[in-house]
mmCIF file of C-alpha atoms in Angstrom:
data_model
loop_
_atom_site.group_PDB
_atom_site.id
_atom_site.type_symbol
_atom_site.label_atom_id
_atom_site.label_comp_id
_atom_site.label_asym_id
_atom_site.label_seq_id
_atom_site.Cartn_x
_atom_site.Cartn_y
_atom_site.Cartn_z
ATOM 1 C CA MET A 1 -10.107 40.284 30.356
ATOM 2 C CA GLY A 2 -11.412 43.221 32.398
ATOM 3 C CA PRO A 3 -11.441 43.182 36.180
ATOM 4 C CA SER A 4 -15.218 42.668 36.281
ATOM 5 C CA SER A 5 -14.993 39.413 34.297
ATOM 6 C CA MET A 6 -12.282 37.859 36.460
ATOM 7 C CA PRO A 7 -13.325 34.764 38.421
ATOM 8 C CA PHE A 8 -12.142 36.261 41.741
ATOM 9 C CA ARG A 9 -12.210 39.569 43.606
ATOM 10 C CA PHE A 10 -9.126 41.670 44.130
ATOM 11 C CA ARG A 11 -8.717 43.232 47.553
ATOM 12 C CA ALA A 12 -6.072 45.848 46.990
ATOM 13 C CA VAL A 13 -4.804 46.865 50.423
ATOM 14 C CA THR A 14 -2.927 50.144 50.469
ATOM 15 C CA LEU A 15 -4.311 51.167 53.852
ATOM 16 C CA MET A 16 -4.845 48.632 56.624
ATOM 17 C CA ILE A 17 -7.616 50.609 58.316
ATOM 18 C CA ARG A 18 -9.591 53.613 57.066
ATOM 19 C CA PHE A 19 -12.389 55.437 58.849
ATOM 20 C CA ASP A 20 -14.251 57.813 56.566
ATOM 21 C CA GLY A 21 -16.701 60.205 58.280
ATOM 22 C CA VAL A 22 -17.861 57.535 60.733
ATOM 23 C CA TYR A 23 -20.767 58.138 63.072
ATOM 24 C CA ARG A 24 -21.876 55.534 65.562
ATOM 25 C CA SER A 25 -24.673 55.963 68.056
ATOM 26 C CA TYR A 26 -26.223 53.653 70.638
ATOM 27 C CA SER A 27 -29.869 54.365 71.524
ATOM 28 C CA GLU A 28 -29.574 57.894 70.121
ATOM 29 C CA TRP A 29 -26.445 58.511 72.223
ATOM 30 C CA PRO A 30 -23.576 59.453 69.864
ATOM 31 C CA ALA A 31 -20.486 57.367 70.663
ATOM 32 C CA LEU A 32 -18.543 58.554 67.588
ATOM 33 C CA GLU A 33 -19.056 61.661 65.473
ATOM 34 C CA ASP A 34 -17.441 62.226 62.093
ATOM 35 C CA VAL A 35 -14.373 60.129 62.828
ATOM 36 C CA SER A 36 -11.829 59.877 59.991
ATOM 37 C CA PHE A 37 -8.354 58.407 60.203
ATOM 38 C CA SER A 38 -6.261 55.703 58.594
ATOM 39 C CA VAL A 39 -3.616 53.179 59.583
ATOM 40 C CA GLU A 40 -1.017 51.923 57.129
ATOM 41 C CA PRO A 41 0.201 48.325 56.980
ATOM 42 C CA GLY A 42 2.931 47.768 59.567
ATOM 43 C CA GLU A 43 2.194 51.010 61.417
ATOM 44 C CA PHE A 44 1.946 51.343 65.227
ATOM 45 C CA VAL A 45 -0.867 53.668 66.221
ATOM 46 C CA VAL A 46 -1.838 54.578 69.759
ATOM 47 C CA LEU A 47 -5.465 55.586 70.156
ATOM 48 C CA THR A 48 -5.760 57.587 73.298
ATOM 49 C CA GLY A 49 -8.288 59.634 75.194
ATOM 50 C CA PRO A 50 -10.203 59.647 78.457
ATOM 51 C CA SER A 51 -12.531 56.822 79.507
ATOM 52 C CA GLY A 52 -15.740 56.812 77.471
ATOM 53 C CA ALA A 53 -14.147 58.783 74.623
ATOM 54 C CA GLY A 54 -15.008 56.079 72.056
ATOM 55 C CA LYS A 55 -11.765 54.072 71.856
ATOM 56 C CA THR A 56 -13.398 50.673 72.382
ATOM 57 C CA THR A 57 -16.167 51.602 69.934
ATOM 58 C CA ILE A 58 -13.512 52.275 67.275
ATOM 59 C CA LEU A 59 -11.888 48.870 67.915
ATOM 60 C CA ARG A 60 -15.280 47.175 67.771
ATOM 61 C CA LEU A 61 -16.016 48.851 64.434
ATOM 62 C CA ILE A 62 -12.641 47.641 63.120
ATOM 63 C CA TRP A 63 -13.438 43.957 63.734
ATOM 64 C CA MET A 64 -16.987 44.798 62.658
ATOM 65 C CA GLY A 65 -18.662 43.605 65.800
ATOM 66 C CA ASP A 66 -20.763 46.682 65.071
ATOM 67 C CA LEU A 67 -21.256 48.612 61.852
ATOM 68 C CA PRO A 68 -21.164 52.403 61.547
ATOM 69 C CA SER A 69 -24.480 54.252 61.769
ATOM 70 C CA ARG A 70 -23.103 56.552 59.040
ATOM 71 C CA GLY A 71 -19.851 56.727 57.106
ATOM 72 C CA ARG A 72 -17.582 53.854 56.116
ATOM 73 C CA VAL A 73 -14.972 51.658 57.756
ATOM 74 C CA GLU A 74 -12.463 49.813 55.570
ATOM 75 C CA VAL A 75 -10.222 47.131 57.034
ATOM 76 C CA ALA A 76 -7.786 44.922 55.110
ATOM 77 C CA GLY A 77 -9.708 45.462 51.881
ATOM 78 C CA TYR A 78 -13.174 44.895 53.400
ATOM 79 C CA SER A 79 -15.626 47.777 53.460
ATOM 80 C CA SER A 80 -18.411 48.073 56.046
ATOM 81 C CA ASP A 81 -20.941 49.089 53.393
ATOM 82 C CA ARG A 82 -20.302 46.029 51.219
ATOM 83 C CA MET A 83 -20.057 43.233 53.780
ATOM 84 C CA ARG A 84 -21.633 39.908 52.882
ATOM 85 C CA PRO A 85 -22.310 37.437 55.727
ATOM 86 C CA ALA A 86 -19.290 35.304 54.745
ATOM 87 C CA ASP A 87 -17.011 38.375 54.801
ATOM 88 C CA PHE A 88 -17.270 38.865 58.581
ATOM 89 C CA PRO A 89 -15.383 35.681 59.580
ATOM 90 C CA ALA A 90 -12.929 36.181 56.693
ATOM 91 C CA LEU A 91 -12.118 39.726 57.878
ATOM 92 C CA ARG A 92 -11.878 38.746 61.546
ATOM 93 C CA ARG A 93 -9.297 36.065 60.740
ATOM 94 C CA LYS A 94 -7.011 38.882 59.608
ATOM 95 C CA ILE A 95 -7.346 40.648 62.956
ATOM 96 C CA GLY A 96 -5.977 39.732 66.372
ATOM 97 C CA VAL A 97 -7.590 41.280 69.434
ATOM 98 C CA VAL A 98 -6.167 41.670 72.956
ATOM 99 C CA PHE A 99 -8.402 42.835 75.797
ATOM 100 C CA GLN A 100 -7.770 44.534 79.111
ATOM 101 C CA ASP A 101 -9.403 41.631 80.973
ATOM 102 C CA PHE A 102 -7.604 39.019 78.800
ATOM 103 C CA LYS A 103 -10.829 37.088 78.013
ATOM 104 C CA LEU A 104 -9.110 33.717 78.207
ATOM 105 C CA LEU A 105 -11.532 30.805 78.260
ATOM 106 C CA PRO A 106 -11.411 29.618 81.877
ATOM 107 C CA ASP A 107 -12.192 25.975 81.116
ATOM 108 C CA ARG A 108 -9.382 25.527 78.575
ATOM 109 C CA THR A 109 -5.649 25.142 79.021
ATOM 110 C CA VAL A 110 -3.149 27.714 77.786
ATOM 111 C CA PHE A 111 -2.473 25.496 74.756
ATOM 112 C CA ASP A 112 -6.178 25.217 73.906
ATOM 113 C CA ASN A 113 -6.741 28.957 74.368
ATOM 114 C CA VAL A 114 -3.901 29.814 72.002
ATOM 115 C CA ALA A 115 -4.967 27.121 69.517
ATOM 116 C CA LEU A 116 -8.560 28.369 69.264
ATOM 117 C CA PRO A 117 -8.160 30.871 66.371
ATOM 118 C CA LEU A 118 -6.470 28.192 64.268
ATOM 119 C CA GLN A 119 -9.130 25.597 65.085
ATOM 120 C CA VAL A 120 -11.822 28.134 64.210
ATOM 121 C CA ALA A 121 -10.141 28.646 60.831
ATOM 122 C CA GLY A 122 -10.087 24.893 60.163
ATOM 123 C CA THR A 123 -6.308 24.434 60.399
ATOM 124 C CA SER A 124 -5.157 20.804 60.604
ATOM 125 C CA THR A 125 -4.390 19.397 64.067
ATOM 126 C CA ARG A 126 -0.737 18.833 63.181
ATOM 127 C CA ALA A 127 -0.282 22.411 61.939
ATOM 128 C CA VAL A 128 -2.063 23.739 65.038
ATOM 129 C CA ARG A 129 0.274 21.812 67.372
ATOM 130 C CA LYS A 130 3.352 22.957 65.466
ATOM 131 C CA ARG A 131 2.378 26.635 65.405
ATOM 132 C CA VAL A 132 1.150 26.779 69.013
ATOM 133 C CA PHE A 133 4.228 24.985 70.416
ATOM 134 C CA SER A 134 6.479 27.294 68.423
ATOM 135 C CA LEU A 135 4.679 30.475 69.541
ATOM 136 C CA LEU A 136 4.477 29.434 73.200
ATOM 137 C CA GLY A 137 8.235 28.769 73.015
ATOM 138 C CA GLU A 138 8.906 32.220 71.523
ATOM 139 C CA MET A 139 6.867 33.857 74.267
ATOM 140 C CA GLY A 140 8.443 31.861 77.091
ATOM 141 C CA LEU A 141 5.202 30.088 77.912
ATOM 142 C CA SER A 142 6.060 26.498 76.959
ATOM 143 C CA HIS A 143 6.177 25.369 80.572
ATOM 144 C CA ARG A 144 2.683 26.788 81.088
ATOM 145 C CA ARG A 145 0.998 25.099 78.137
ATOM 146 C CA LEU A 146 -1.055 22.719 80.289
ATOM 147 C CA SER A 147 -1.941 25.311 82.951
ATOM 148 C CA MET A 148 -5.429 26.694 83.315
ATOM 149 C CA PRO A 149 -5.837 30.502 83.076
ATOM 150 C CA HIS A 150 -6.592 30.898 86.807
ATOM 151 C CA GLU A 151 -3.207 29.340 87.602
ATOM 152 C CA LEU A 152 -1.353 32.145 85.770
ATOM 153 C CA SER A 153 -0.253 35.580 86.942
ATOM 154 C CA GLY A 154 -1.805 38.655 85.290
ATOM 155 C CA GLY A 155 1.286 39.167 83.130
ATOM 156 C CA GLU A 156 1.267 35.544 81.998
ATOM 157 C CA GLN A 157 -2.424 35.716 81.204
ATOM 158 C CA GLN A 158 -1.884 38.792 79.045
ATOM 159 C CA ARG A 159 1.038 37.109 77.247
ATOM 160 C CA VAL A 160 -1.222 34.133 76.547
ATOM 161 C CA ALA A 161 -3.854 36.554 75.249
ATOM 162 C CA VAL A 162 -1.270 38.185 72.972
ATOM 163 C CA ALA A 163 -0.120 34.736 71.782
ATOM 164 C CA ARG A 164 -3.726 33.851 71.000
ATOM 165 C CA ALA A 165 -4.154 37.092 69.065
ATOM 166 C CA MET A 166 -0.965 36.475 67.069
ATOM 167 C CA VAL A 167 -1.203 32.722 66.424
ATOM 168 C CA ALA A 168 -3.016 33.032 63.085
ATOM 169 C CA HIS A 169 -0.573 35.645 61.705
ATOM 170 C CA PRO A 170 -3.046 38.552 61.637
ATOM 171 C CA SER A 171 -2.406 41.624 59.480
ATOM 172 C CA VAL A 172 -3.450 43.915 62.314
ATOM 173 C CA LEU A 173 -3.383 43.555 66.077
ATOM 174 C CA LEU A 174 -5.929 45.506 68.148
ATOM 175 C CA ALA A 175 -5.122 45.968 71.810
ATOM 176 C CA ASP A 176 -7.788 47.452 74.059
ATOM 177 C CA GLU A 177 -6.124 48.826 77.214
ATOM 178 C CA PRO A 178 -3.806 45.775 77.253
ATOM 179 C CA THR A 179 -1.968 46.952 80.362
ATOM 180 C CA GLY A 180 -5.012 48.195 82.259
ATOM 181 C CA ASN A 181 -4.948 45.317 84.754
ATOM 182 C CA LEU A 182 -1.163 44.968 85.060
ATOM 183 C CA ASP A 183 1.496 46.458 87.314
ATOM 184 C CA PRO A 184 4.034 48.881 85.756
ATOM 185 C CA VAL A 185 6.842 46.297 85.343
ATOM 186 C CA VAL A 186 4.600 43.731 83.633
ATOM 187 C CA SER A 187 2.948 46.516 81.618
ATOM 188 C CA ARG A 188 6.341 47.501 80.222
ATOM 189 C CA ARG A 189 6.992 43.902 79.158
ATOM 190 C CA VAL A 190 3.622 43.697 77.389
ATOM 191 C CA ILE A 191 4.326 46.991 75.578
ATOM 192 C CA GLU A 192 7.766 45.655 74.539
ATOM 193 C CA LEU A 193 6.033 42.569 73.209
ATOM 194 C CA LEU A 194 3.606 44.688 71.150
ATOM 195 C CA VAL A 195 6.500 46.757 69.759
ATOM 196 C CA GLU A 196 8.304 43.542 68.825
ATOM 197 C CA ILE A 197 5.189 42.247 67.073
ATOM 198 C CA ASN A 198 4.918 45.535 65.190
ATOM 199 C CA ARG A 199 8.567 45.313 64.099
ATOM 200 C CA SER A 200 7.813 41.911 62.552
ATOM 201 C CA GLY A 201 5.411 43.741 60.189
ATOM 202 C CA THR A 202 2.029 43.547 61.897
ATOM 203 C CA ALA A 203 0.096 46.801 62.171
ATOM 204 C CA VAL A 204 -0.785 47.496 65.814
ATOM 205 C CA LEU A 205 -3.586 49.736 67.024
ATOM 206 C CA MET A 206 -3.499 50.118 70.775
ATOM 207 C CA ALA A 207 -6.213 51.885 72.731
ATOM 208 C CA THR A 208 -5.024 53.335 76.023
ATOM 209 C CA HIS A 209 -5.835 56.219 78.312
ATOM 210 C CA ASP A 210 -2.098 56.560 79.067
ATOM 211 C CA PRO A 211 -0.151 57.310 75.862
ATOM 212 C CA ARG A 212 3.107 57.780 77.789
ATOM 213 C CA GLN A 213 3.519 53.989 77.812
ATOM 214 C CA ILE A 214 4.779 54.138 74.219
ATOM 215 C CA PRO A 215 7.745 56.294 73.231
ATOM 216 C CA PRO A 216 6.517 58.844 70.620
ATOM 217 C CA ARG A 217 9.213 57.783 68.126
ATOM 218 C CA LEU A 218 7.676 54.277 67.967
ATOM 219 C CA ALA A 219 4.054 55.127 67.393
ATOM 220 C CA ARG A 220 1.687 57.663 65.917
ATOM 221 C CA LEU A 221 -0.842 59.134 68.286
ATOM 222 C CA ILE A 222 -4.556 59.596 67.614
ATOM 223 C CA PHE A 223 -6.380 61.518 70.304
ATOM 224 C CA ILE A 224 -10.121 61.089 70.745
ATOM 225 C CA GLU A 225 -12.425 62.883 73.114
ATOM 226 C CA GLN A 226 -16.221 62.682 73.360
ATOM 227 C CA GLY A 227 -16.373 60.637 70.188
ATOM 228 C CA ARG A 228 -14.376 63.090 68.063
ATOM 229 C CA ILE A 229 -10.776 62.972 66.853
ATOM 230 C CA LYS A 230 -8.842 65.897 68.299
ATOM 231 C CA ASP A 231 -5.453 67.373 67.611
ATOM 232 C CA PRO A 232 -2.822 65.404 69.616
ATOM 233 C CA SER A 233 -1.615 68.678 71.114
ATOM 234 C CA ASP A 234 -4.939 68.753 72.981
ATOM 235 C CA ILE A 235 -3.664 65.887 75.124
ATOM 236 C CA GLN A 236 -1.600 68.278 77.202
ATOM 237 C CA SER A 237 -4.610 70.440 77.948
ATOM 238 C CA VAL A 238 -6.593 67.341 78.914
ATOM 239 C CA GLU A 239 -3.766 66.108 81.113
ATOM 240 C CA ALA A 240 -3.558 69.534 82.687
ATOM 241 C CA ARG A 241 -7.261 69.310 83.541
ATOM 242 C CA MET B 1 -77.131 -32.220 62.492
ATOM 243 C CA MET B 2 -79.398 -29.473 61.140
ATOM 244 C CA GLY B 3 -82.781 -30.882 62.151
ATOM 245 C CA GLU B 4 -85.899 -29.221 63.439
ATOM 246 C CA ASP B 5 -84.149 -28.321 66.673
ATOM 247 C CA PHE B 6 -81.724 -26.076 64.820
ATOM 248 C CA HIS B 7 -82.486 -22.389 65.161
ATOM 249 C CA LEU B 8 -80.549 -19.388 64.048
ATOM 250 C CA PRO B 9 -79.541 -17.257 66.997
ATOM 251 C CA ALA B 10 -81.954 -14.497 67.871
ATOM 252 C CA SER B 11 -79.440 -11.974 66.714
ATOM 253 C CA LEU B 12 -76.216 -11.709 64.756
ATOM 254 C CA GLN B 13 -73.440 -9.385 65.785
ATOM 255 C CA ILE B 14 -71.613 -8.036 62.768
ATOM 256 C CA GLY B 15 -68.094 -6.694 63.015
ATOM 257 C CA LEU B 16 -67.065 -3.982 60.538
ATOM 258 C CA LEU B 17 -63.771 -3.358 58.831
ATOM 259 C CA PRO B 18 -62.213 -0.068 59.917
ATOM 260 C CA GLU B 19 -63.054 1.656 56.603
ATOM 261 C CA TRP B 20 -66.773 0.888 57.199
ATOM 262 C CA ARG B 21 -66.878 2.452 60.622
ATOM 263 C CA ASN B 22 -68.648 5.721 59.873
ATOM 264 C CA THR B 23 -72.255 6.760 60.272
ATOM 265 C CA GLU B 24 -72.983 7.013 56.559
ATOM 266 C CA ARG B 25 -71.670 3.581 55.585
ATOM 267 C CA ILE B 26 -73.172 1.909 58.645
ATOM 268 C CA SER B 27 -76.637 3.285 57.878
ATOM 269 C CA THR B 28 -76.313 2.204 54.216
ATOM 270 C CA LEU B 29 -75.263 -1.278 55.340
ATOM 271 C CA ALA B 30 -78.085 -1.425 57.875
ATOM 272 C CA ALA B 31 -80.596 -0.471 55.173
ATOM 273 C CA SER B 32 -79.372 -3.194 52.824
ATOM 274 C CA LEU B 33 -79.289 -5.779 55.645
ATOM 275 C CA SER B 34 -82.875 -4.857 56.555
ATOM 276 C CA GLY B 35 -83.904 -5.931 53.087
ATOM 277 C CA PHE B 36 -82.654 -9.482 53.631
ATOM 278 C CA GLU B 37 -85.309 -12.099 54.056
ATOM 279 C CA GLY B 38 -85.723 -13.129 57.664
ATOM 280 C CA VAL B 39 -84.154 -9.969 59.027
ATOM 281 C CA SER B 40 -86.704 -8.260 61.150
ATOM 282 C CA ASP B 41 -84.566 -5.499 62.581
ATOM 283 C CA VAL B 42 -81.075 -4.062 62.340
ATOM 284 C CA VAL B 43 -79.871 -2.300 65.444
ATOM 285 C CA TYR B 44 -76.690 -0.281 65.220
ATOM 286 C CA GLY B 45 -77.185 2.487 67.745
ATOM 287 C CA GLU B 46 -78.709 4.855 65.250
ATOM 288 C CA ASP B 47 -79.827 7.083 68.121
ATOM 289 C CA TYR B 48 -76.420 7.708 69.598
ATOM 290 C CA LEU B 49 -74.066 6.825 66.706
ATOM 291 C CA PRO B 50 -74.011 10.301 65.056
ATOM 292 C CA GLY B 51 -73.260 11.906 68.448
ATOM 293 C CA LEU B 52 -70.609 9.311 69.238
ATOM 294 C CA THR B 53 -68.965 9.778 65.822
ATOM 295 C CA GLY B 54 -68.963 13.538 66.354
ATOM 296 C CA LEU B 55 -67.416 13.093 69.795
ATOM 297 C CA ILE B 56 -64.685 10.843 68.364
ATOM 298 C CA GLY B 57 -64.006 13.435 65.641
ATOM 299 C CA THR B 58 -63.739 16.149 68.293
ATOM 300 C CA LEU B 59 -61.380 13.977 70.339
ATOM 301 C CA HIS B 60 -59.190 13.479 67.245
ATOM 302 C CA LYS B 61 -59.095 17.245 66.733
ATOM 303 C CA LEU B 62 -58.241 17.725 70.403
ATOM 304 C CA ASP B 63 -55.462 15.144 69.955
ATOM 305 C CA LEU B 64 -54.051 17.174 67.068
ATOM 306 C CA PHE B 65 -54.433 20.413 69.011
ATOM 307 C CA ALA B 66 -52.749 18.939 72.087
ATOM 308 C CA GLY B 67 -49.992 17.474 69.885
ATOM 309 C CA THR B 68 -49.391 20.865 68.273
ATOM 310 C CA ILE B 69 -49.336 22.584 71.676
ATOM 311 C CA ILE B 70 -46.840 19.996 72.952
ATOM 312 C CA LEU B 71 -44.648 20.409 69.843
ATOM 313 C CA VAL B 72 -44.605 24.198 70.162
ATOM 314 C CA GLY B 73 -44.069 23.894 73.913
ATOM 315 C CA VAL B 74 -41.153 21.488 73.487
ATOM 316 C CA SER B 75 -39.634 23.787 70.830
ATOM 317 C CA LEU B 76 -39.901 26.765 73.195
ATOM 318 C CA VAL B 77 -38.404 24.776 76.084
ATOM 319 C CA VAL B 78 -35.474 23.657 73.911
ATOM 320 C CA ALA B 79 -35.083 27.234 72.602
ATOM 321 C CA GLY B 80 -34.947 28.500 76.186
ATOM 322 C CA ALA B 81 -32.450 25.806 77.153
ATOM 323 C CA VAL B 82 -30.242 26.706 74.186
ATOM 324 C CA ARG B 83 -30.464 30.419 75.067
ATOM 325 C CA LEU B 84 -29.290 29.540 78.566
ATOM 326 C CA ALA B 85 -26.489 27.391 77.130
ATOM 327 C CA VAL B 86 -25.385 30.293 74.889
ATOM 328 C CA ALA B 87 -25.486 32.653 77.886
ATOM 329 C CA ARG B 88 -23.461 30.160 79.961
ATOM 330 C CA ARG B 89 -20.866 29.972 77.190
ATOM 331 C CA SER B 90 -21.137 33.611 76.129
ATOM 332 C CA LEU B 91 -17.389 34.219 76.479
ATOM 333 C CA THR B 92 -16.606 31.226 74.248
ATOM 334 C CA VAL B 93 -19.179 32.357 71.685
ATOM 335 C CA GLU B 94 -17.895 35.954 71.794
ATOM 336 C CA MET B 95 -14.262 34.913 71.405
ATOM 337 C CA MET B 96 -15.024 32.472 68.595
ATOM 338 C CA THR B 97 -16.962 35.199 66.792
ATOM 339 C CA ILE B 98 -14.127 37.718 67.195
ATOM 340 C CA MET B 99 -11.619 35.124 65.974
ATOM 341 C CA GLY B 100 -13.552 34.617 62.769
ATOM 342 C CA ALA B 101 -15.549 31.468 63.430
ATOM 343 C CA SER B 102 -18.150 30.901 60.752
ATOM 344 C CA ASP B 103 -21.807 30.975 61.716
ATOM 345 C CA GLY B 104 -21.994 27.192 61.267
ATOM 346 C CA PHE B 105 -18.947 26.602 63.478
ATOM 347 C CA VAL B 106 -20.526 28.565 66.341
ATOM 348 C CA ARG B 107 -24.013 27.113 65.860
ATOM 349 C CA ALA B 108 -23.087 23.444 65.358
ATOM 350 C CA PRO B 109 -22.556 22.405 69.027
ATOM 351 C CA PHE B 110 -25.781 24.103 70.118
ATOM 352 C CA LEU B 111 -27.797 22.564 67.278
ATOM 353 C CA PHE B 112 -26.341 19.160 68.178
ATOM 354 C CA GLU B 113 -27.349 19.753 71.799
ATOM 355 C CA GLY B 114 -30.908 20.611 70.702
ATOM 356 C CA LEU B 115 -31.049 17.536 68.462
ATOM 357 C CA LEU B 116 -29.907 15.292 71.334
ATOM 358 C CA SER B 117 -32.416 16.913 73.728
ATOM 359 C CA GLY B 118 -35.240 16.266 71.256
ATOM 360 C CA LEU B 119 -34.116 12.669 70.700
ATOM 361 C CA ALA B 120 -33.752 11.995 74.418
ATOM 362 C CA GLY B 121 -37.158 13.554 75.109
ATOM 363 C CA SER B 122 -38.956 11.495 72.468
ATOM 364 C CA VAL B 123 -37.225 8.222 73.424
ATOM 365 C CA GLY B 124 -37.927 8.924 77.113
ATOM 366 C CA GLY B 125 -41.565 9.666 76.325
ATOM 367 C CA LEU B 126 -41.886 6.456 74.325
ATOM 368 C CA LEU B 127 -40.301 4.401 77.118
ATOM 369 C CA PHE B 128 -42.700 5.954 79.634
ATOM 370 C CA THR B 129 -45.682 5.258 77.350
ATOM 371 C CA TYR B 130 -44.498 1.683 76.857
ATOM 372 C CA ALA B 131 -44.220 1.181 80.615
ATOM 373 C CA VAL B 132 -47.779 2.521 81.125
ATOM 374 C CA SER B 133 -48.976 0.311 78.269
ATOM 375 C CA GLN B 134 -47.435 -2.755 79.939
ATOM 376 C CA ILE B 135 -49.027 -1.892 83.282
ATOM 377 C CA LEU B 136 -52.459 -1.501 81.664
ATOM 378 C CA SER B 137 -52.164 -4.552 79.424
ATOM 379 C CA GLY B 138 -53.900 -6.785 81.993
ATOM 380 C CA SER B 139 -56.980 -4.588 82.353
ATOM 381 C CA ILE B 140 -57.385 -2.876 78.946
ATOM 382 C CA ASP B 141 -57.185 -4.632 75.611
ATOM 383 C CA HIS B 142 -54.863 -2.543 73.468
ATOM 384 C CA SER B 143 -51.687 -2.688 71.433
ATOM 385 C CA PHE B 144 -48.605 -0.440 71.682
ATOM 386 C CA LEU B 145 -47.752 2.018 68.897
ATOM 387 C CA PRO B 146 -46.809 0.419 65.567
ATOM 388 C CA GLY B 147 -43.129 0.532 64.505
ATOM 389 C CA ARG B 148 -43.683 3.321 61.956
ATOM 390 C CA TRP B 149 -45.258 5.526 64.599
ATOM 391 C CA ILE B 150 -42.349 4.906 66.962
ATOM 392 C CA GLY B 151 -39.903 5.960 64.230
ATOM 393 C CA GLY B 152 -42.073 8.975 63.467
ATOM 394 C CA VAL B 153 -42.211 10.077 67.107
ATOM 395 C CA ILE B 154 -38.402 9.808 67.432
ATOM 396 C CA LEU B 155 -37.847 11.765 64.203
ATOM 397 C CA LEU B 156 -40.399 14.383 65.229
ATOM 398 C CA GLY B 157 -38.669 14.734 68.611
ATOM 399 C CA ALA B 158 -35.290 15.222 66.934
ATOM 400 C CA ALA B 159 -36.735 17.746 64.466
ATOM 401 C CA THR B 160 -38.484 19.627 67.280
ATOM 402 C CA GLY B 161 -35.233 19.796 69.278
ATOM 403 C CA LEU B 162 -33.366 21.037 66.224
ATOM 404 C CA ALA B 163 -36.028 23.657 65.452
ATOM 405 C CA GLY B 164 -36.061 24.796 69.084
ATOM 406 C CA SER B 165 -32.303 25.223 69.208
ATOM 407 C CA TRP B 166 -32.368 27.126 65.890
ATOM 408 C CA MET B 167 -34.990 29.475 67.374
ATOM 409 C CA GLY B 168 -32.909 29.922 70.525
ATOM 410 C CA LEU B 169 -29.739 30.671 68.547
ATOM 411 C CA SER B 170 -31.400 33.176 66.240
ATOM 412 C CA SER B 171 -32.170 35.448 69.160
ATOM 413 C CA SER B 172 -29.032 34.956 71.238
ATOM 414 C CA LEU B 173 -25.996 34.830 68.940
ATOM 415 C CA PRO B 174 -24.172 38.122 68.415
ATOM 416 C CA SER B 175 -24.431 39.738 65.003
ATOM 417 C CA PRO B 176 -23.145 43.093 63.745
ATOM 418 C CA ARG B 177 -25.556 45.909 64.604
ATOM 419 C CA LYS B 178 -26.087 49.015 62.538
#
């Protein structure tokens, strides 16, 4: 039986993320130009560059909130040029996303916020309760499970956001300036949390304008400026400017 | 009882079944009645009947036109309301989409809302019409809508609400852009 006659599709995943000559423009304005890079399963990659360089656009292309204008994005075995409508939710369930402004739903408790990705995926109520209680316990948030987001500190809100991103066991975690709204002490804790998540086997791609937050031995650096990938050594010249 | 003093009335008023109430059939009937012995004249408003029938036909068309306008209007209102609801819950919709919610999972609550709006609108409209009908019952001889029509109006309201919310969602839910 050849592969084409099999009653299912293989998704061989050797690379978690692969950008191949990706261009992305918005109203003729080029946000990304000829971007190519890859991320292996379990790798920690820091995507850095000045504001407006295209970091958020890259993250958005990874969860396929947008598609490339040219070139191809492959994530967890899904390719941007072969996406069927049902593939978008299936791909996104393999990805956890953490935002700078947390994006917690203000009218839901911590428990309900963290439970949302599982409910969206149709997980049974019992399994949702078990997983959410367990994760909130691991992250030291059990006592906050009935709190509303506005009752939490910034650090707690970001930990809830990370818990929400991790609750469905994603293959890759995207973090878009996750410490942008936090003080240095809390920022360090969030970074430690991301490193811990990465050590458990989840690939992490963190976008930040401050790459010094992560020790170089823990992560690979990708530097982007004006929509183009640059040599990481260019960072020093940018910092000098 | 029927002696010399018995006389037929000077005129007979003839009621017609609904299927006979059109100019063509009335004139045919009038012609055949005129042929009866003792019938000197058949009066059925031949001067104004064609105009009246035309007017009624126009009114029916206007009814249909007004009904269509109302249906489209209600659909647009529901679509607008659903767009507002999506905008109000844009963060929830965005997060659900990012987390991998299926299209149906995101759409379902809004479609349900549209369905309920349509149902509530049609039931409210029927209740209002019934109240007006009761108020007028003393002065105008009429009957309220038959049961099948009531069911039809409620179903049409629900379908209109559903269609409106579908229209509203199509233009306001996020989808991957190229």
